[in-house]
Coordinates of C-alpha atoms in Angstrom, one line a residue:
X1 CA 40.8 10.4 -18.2
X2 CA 41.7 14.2 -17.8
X3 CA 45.3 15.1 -18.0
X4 CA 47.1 17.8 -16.1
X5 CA 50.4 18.1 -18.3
X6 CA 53.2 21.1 -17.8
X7 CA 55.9 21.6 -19.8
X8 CA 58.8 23.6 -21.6
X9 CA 58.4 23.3 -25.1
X10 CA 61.0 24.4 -27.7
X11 CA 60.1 27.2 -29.9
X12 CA 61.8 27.8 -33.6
X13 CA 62.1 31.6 -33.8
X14 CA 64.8 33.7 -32.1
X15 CA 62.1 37.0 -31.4
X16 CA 59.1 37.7 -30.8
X17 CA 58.0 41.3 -31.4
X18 CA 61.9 42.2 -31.9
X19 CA 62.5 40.6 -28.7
X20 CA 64.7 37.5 -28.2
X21 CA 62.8 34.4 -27.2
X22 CA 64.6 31.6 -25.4
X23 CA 64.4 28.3 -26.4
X24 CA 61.5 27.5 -23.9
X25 CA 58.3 28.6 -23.1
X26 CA 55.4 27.8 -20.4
X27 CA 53.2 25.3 -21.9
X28 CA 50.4 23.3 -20.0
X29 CA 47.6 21.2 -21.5
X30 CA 44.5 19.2 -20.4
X31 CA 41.7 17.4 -21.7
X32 CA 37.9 17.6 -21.0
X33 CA 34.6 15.6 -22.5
X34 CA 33.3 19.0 -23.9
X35 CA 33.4 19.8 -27.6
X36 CA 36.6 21.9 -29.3
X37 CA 33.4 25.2 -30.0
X38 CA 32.6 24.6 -25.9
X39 CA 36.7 24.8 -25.0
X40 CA 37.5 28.1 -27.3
X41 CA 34.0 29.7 -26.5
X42 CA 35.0 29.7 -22.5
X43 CA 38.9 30.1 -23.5
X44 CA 37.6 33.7 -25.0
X45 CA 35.0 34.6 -22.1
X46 CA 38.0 35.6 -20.2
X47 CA 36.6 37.6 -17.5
X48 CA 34.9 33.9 -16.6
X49 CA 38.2 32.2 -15.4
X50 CA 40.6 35.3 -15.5
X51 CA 40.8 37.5 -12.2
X52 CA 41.1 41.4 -12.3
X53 CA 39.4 43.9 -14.5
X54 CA 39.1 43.4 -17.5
X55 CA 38.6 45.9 -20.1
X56 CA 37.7 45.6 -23.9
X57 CA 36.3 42.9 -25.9
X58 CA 38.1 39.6 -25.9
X59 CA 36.3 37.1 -28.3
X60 CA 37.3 38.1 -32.0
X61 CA 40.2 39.1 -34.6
X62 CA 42.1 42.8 -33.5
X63 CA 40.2 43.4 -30.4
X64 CA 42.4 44.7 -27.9
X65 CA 41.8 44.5 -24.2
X66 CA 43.4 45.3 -20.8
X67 CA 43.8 43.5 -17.9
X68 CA 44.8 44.9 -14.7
X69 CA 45.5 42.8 -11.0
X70 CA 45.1 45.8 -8.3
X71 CA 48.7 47.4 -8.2
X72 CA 50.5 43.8 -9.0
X73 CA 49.9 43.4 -13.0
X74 CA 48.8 45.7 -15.7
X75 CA 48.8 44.2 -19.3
X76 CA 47.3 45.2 -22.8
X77 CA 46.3 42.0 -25.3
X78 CA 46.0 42.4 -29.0
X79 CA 44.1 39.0 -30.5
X80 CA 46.5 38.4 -33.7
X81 CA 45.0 34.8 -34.5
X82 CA 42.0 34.1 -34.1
X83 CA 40.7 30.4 -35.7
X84 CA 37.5 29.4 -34.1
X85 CA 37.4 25.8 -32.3
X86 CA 40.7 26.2 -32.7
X87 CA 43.3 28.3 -32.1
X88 CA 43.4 32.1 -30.5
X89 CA 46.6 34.3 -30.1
X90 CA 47.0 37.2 -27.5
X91 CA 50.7 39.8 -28.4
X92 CA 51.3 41.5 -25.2
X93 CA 51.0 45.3 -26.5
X94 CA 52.2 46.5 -23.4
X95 CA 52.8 45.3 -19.7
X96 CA 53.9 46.2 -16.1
X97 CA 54.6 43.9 -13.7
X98 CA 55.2 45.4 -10.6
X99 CA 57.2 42.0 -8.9
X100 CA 60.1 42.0 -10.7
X101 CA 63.2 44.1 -11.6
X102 CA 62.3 44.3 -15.4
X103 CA 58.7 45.9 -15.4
X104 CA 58.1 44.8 -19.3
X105 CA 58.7 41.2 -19.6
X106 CA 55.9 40.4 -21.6
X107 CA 55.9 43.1 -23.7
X108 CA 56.2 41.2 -27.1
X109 CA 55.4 37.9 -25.6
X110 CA 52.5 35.5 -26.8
X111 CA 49.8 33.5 -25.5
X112 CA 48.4 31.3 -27.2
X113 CA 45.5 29.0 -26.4
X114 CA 45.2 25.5 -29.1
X115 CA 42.5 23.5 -29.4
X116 CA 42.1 20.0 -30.7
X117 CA 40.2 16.7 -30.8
X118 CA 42.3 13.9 -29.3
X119 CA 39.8 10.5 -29.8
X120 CA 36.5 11.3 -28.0
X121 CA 38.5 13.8 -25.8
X122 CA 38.9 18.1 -26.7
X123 CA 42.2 18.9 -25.8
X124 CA 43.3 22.7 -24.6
X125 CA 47.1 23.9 -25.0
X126 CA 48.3 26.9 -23.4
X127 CA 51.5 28.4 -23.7
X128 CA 53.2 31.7 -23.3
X129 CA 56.1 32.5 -25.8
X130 CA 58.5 34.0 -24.0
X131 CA 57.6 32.8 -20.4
X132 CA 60.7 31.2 -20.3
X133 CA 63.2 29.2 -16.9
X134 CA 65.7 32.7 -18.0
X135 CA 62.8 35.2 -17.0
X136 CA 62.4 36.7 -13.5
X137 CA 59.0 36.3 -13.2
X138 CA 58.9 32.4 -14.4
X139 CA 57.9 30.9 -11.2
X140 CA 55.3 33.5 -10.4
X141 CA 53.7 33.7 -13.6
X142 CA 53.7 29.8 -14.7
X143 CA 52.4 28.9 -11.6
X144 CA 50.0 31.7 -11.6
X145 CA 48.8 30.5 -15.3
X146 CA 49.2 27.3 -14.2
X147 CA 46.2 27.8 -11.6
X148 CA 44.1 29.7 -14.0
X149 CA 44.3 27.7 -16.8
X150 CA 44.3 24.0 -15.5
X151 CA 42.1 25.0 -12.7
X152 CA 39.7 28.3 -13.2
X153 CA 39.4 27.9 -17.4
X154 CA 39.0 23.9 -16.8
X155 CA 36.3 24.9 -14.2
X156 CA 34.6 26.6 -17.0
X157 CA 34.8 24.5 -19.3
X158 CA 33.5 21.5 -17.2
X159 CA 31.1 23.2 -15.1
X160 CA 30.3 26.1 -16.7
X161 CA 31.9 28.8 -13.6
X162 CA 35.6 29.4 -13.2
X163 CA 36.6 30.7 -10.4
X164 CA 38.8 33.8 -10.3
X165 CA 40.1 35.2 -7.5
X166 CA 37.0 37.2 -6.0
X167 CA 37.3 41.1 -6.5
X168 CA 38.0 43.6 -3.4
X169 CA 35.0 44.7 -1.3
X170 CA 33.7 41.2 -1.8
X171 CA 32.7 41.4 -5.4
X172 CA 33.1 38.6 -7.5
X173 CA 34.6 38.8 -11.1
X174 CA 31.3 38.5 -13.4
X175 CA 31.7 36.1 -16.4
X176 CA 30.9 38.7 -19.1

């Protein structure tokens, strides 16, 4: 049976990137039937399940990529880790976030995406080092990850089509 799970996890180092990190991060996890190489194949086909524009590659070691929400949220990703099946990690090179008082919250953040077996089940963990109760844009952005990741990257997992949010002028965000 599919699991919806969110929680604040502890973290053991003290920065990130020369940044303090609190004690607590945005995690959420779920499991689907589909194999660990079907999760971390749709987890790096971000345009699938991620709305906005997208720019760069996003599916192997050093590539770099923007991502950009109209005027809202502007972010670059650099994939530090990148263990196939298993494991990719995003630093936040660079970020604005235009709802909240201090502009580069994730700048030296992580996101990570796990993957693992769990009996006949293929688990996905998310969380976001340094998305933490102590930052301004918590509720926003958990909840806002929360809906992607549980609901859009699940969709593509399961299904095969995420669904992020449609672009202006009707377009819809393409899948690659």
């Amino acid at each position: 049976m599919p699991c919806d799970e969110a929680a604040e996890t502890p973290i053991s180092s003290k920065t990130v990137e020369g940044r303090f990190v609190y004690s607590q991060d945005f995690t959420t996890s779920f499991t689907v039937d589909e194999t660990p190489e079907e999760a971390f194949s749709a987890i790096n086909n971000v345009r699938g399940w991620w709305s906005g524009d997208i720019e760069g590659r996003t599916d192997k070691l050093g590539d770099v990529f923007t991502y950009r929400y109209e005027d809202v949220h502007y972010s670059k990703q650099k994939i530090t880790e990148f263990i196939p099946g298993k494991k990719v990690v995003w630093l936040v090179l660079d970020s604005s976030l235009n709802f909240v008082k201090d502009k580069t919250e994730w700048n030296g953040t992580k996101i990570t995406f796990e993957v693992s077996k769990k009996g006949k089940k293929t688990e996905v963990r998310f969380t976001h080092l340094g998305l933490a109760p102590e930052i301004e844009c918590f509720d926003a952005c958990s909840n806002a990850w929360g809906s992607y990741v549980n609901g859009s990257l699940r969709n593509l997992i399961t299904k095969g089509k995420g669904h992020p949010n449609p672009k202006k002028k009707g377009k819809v965000n393409p899948s690659k």
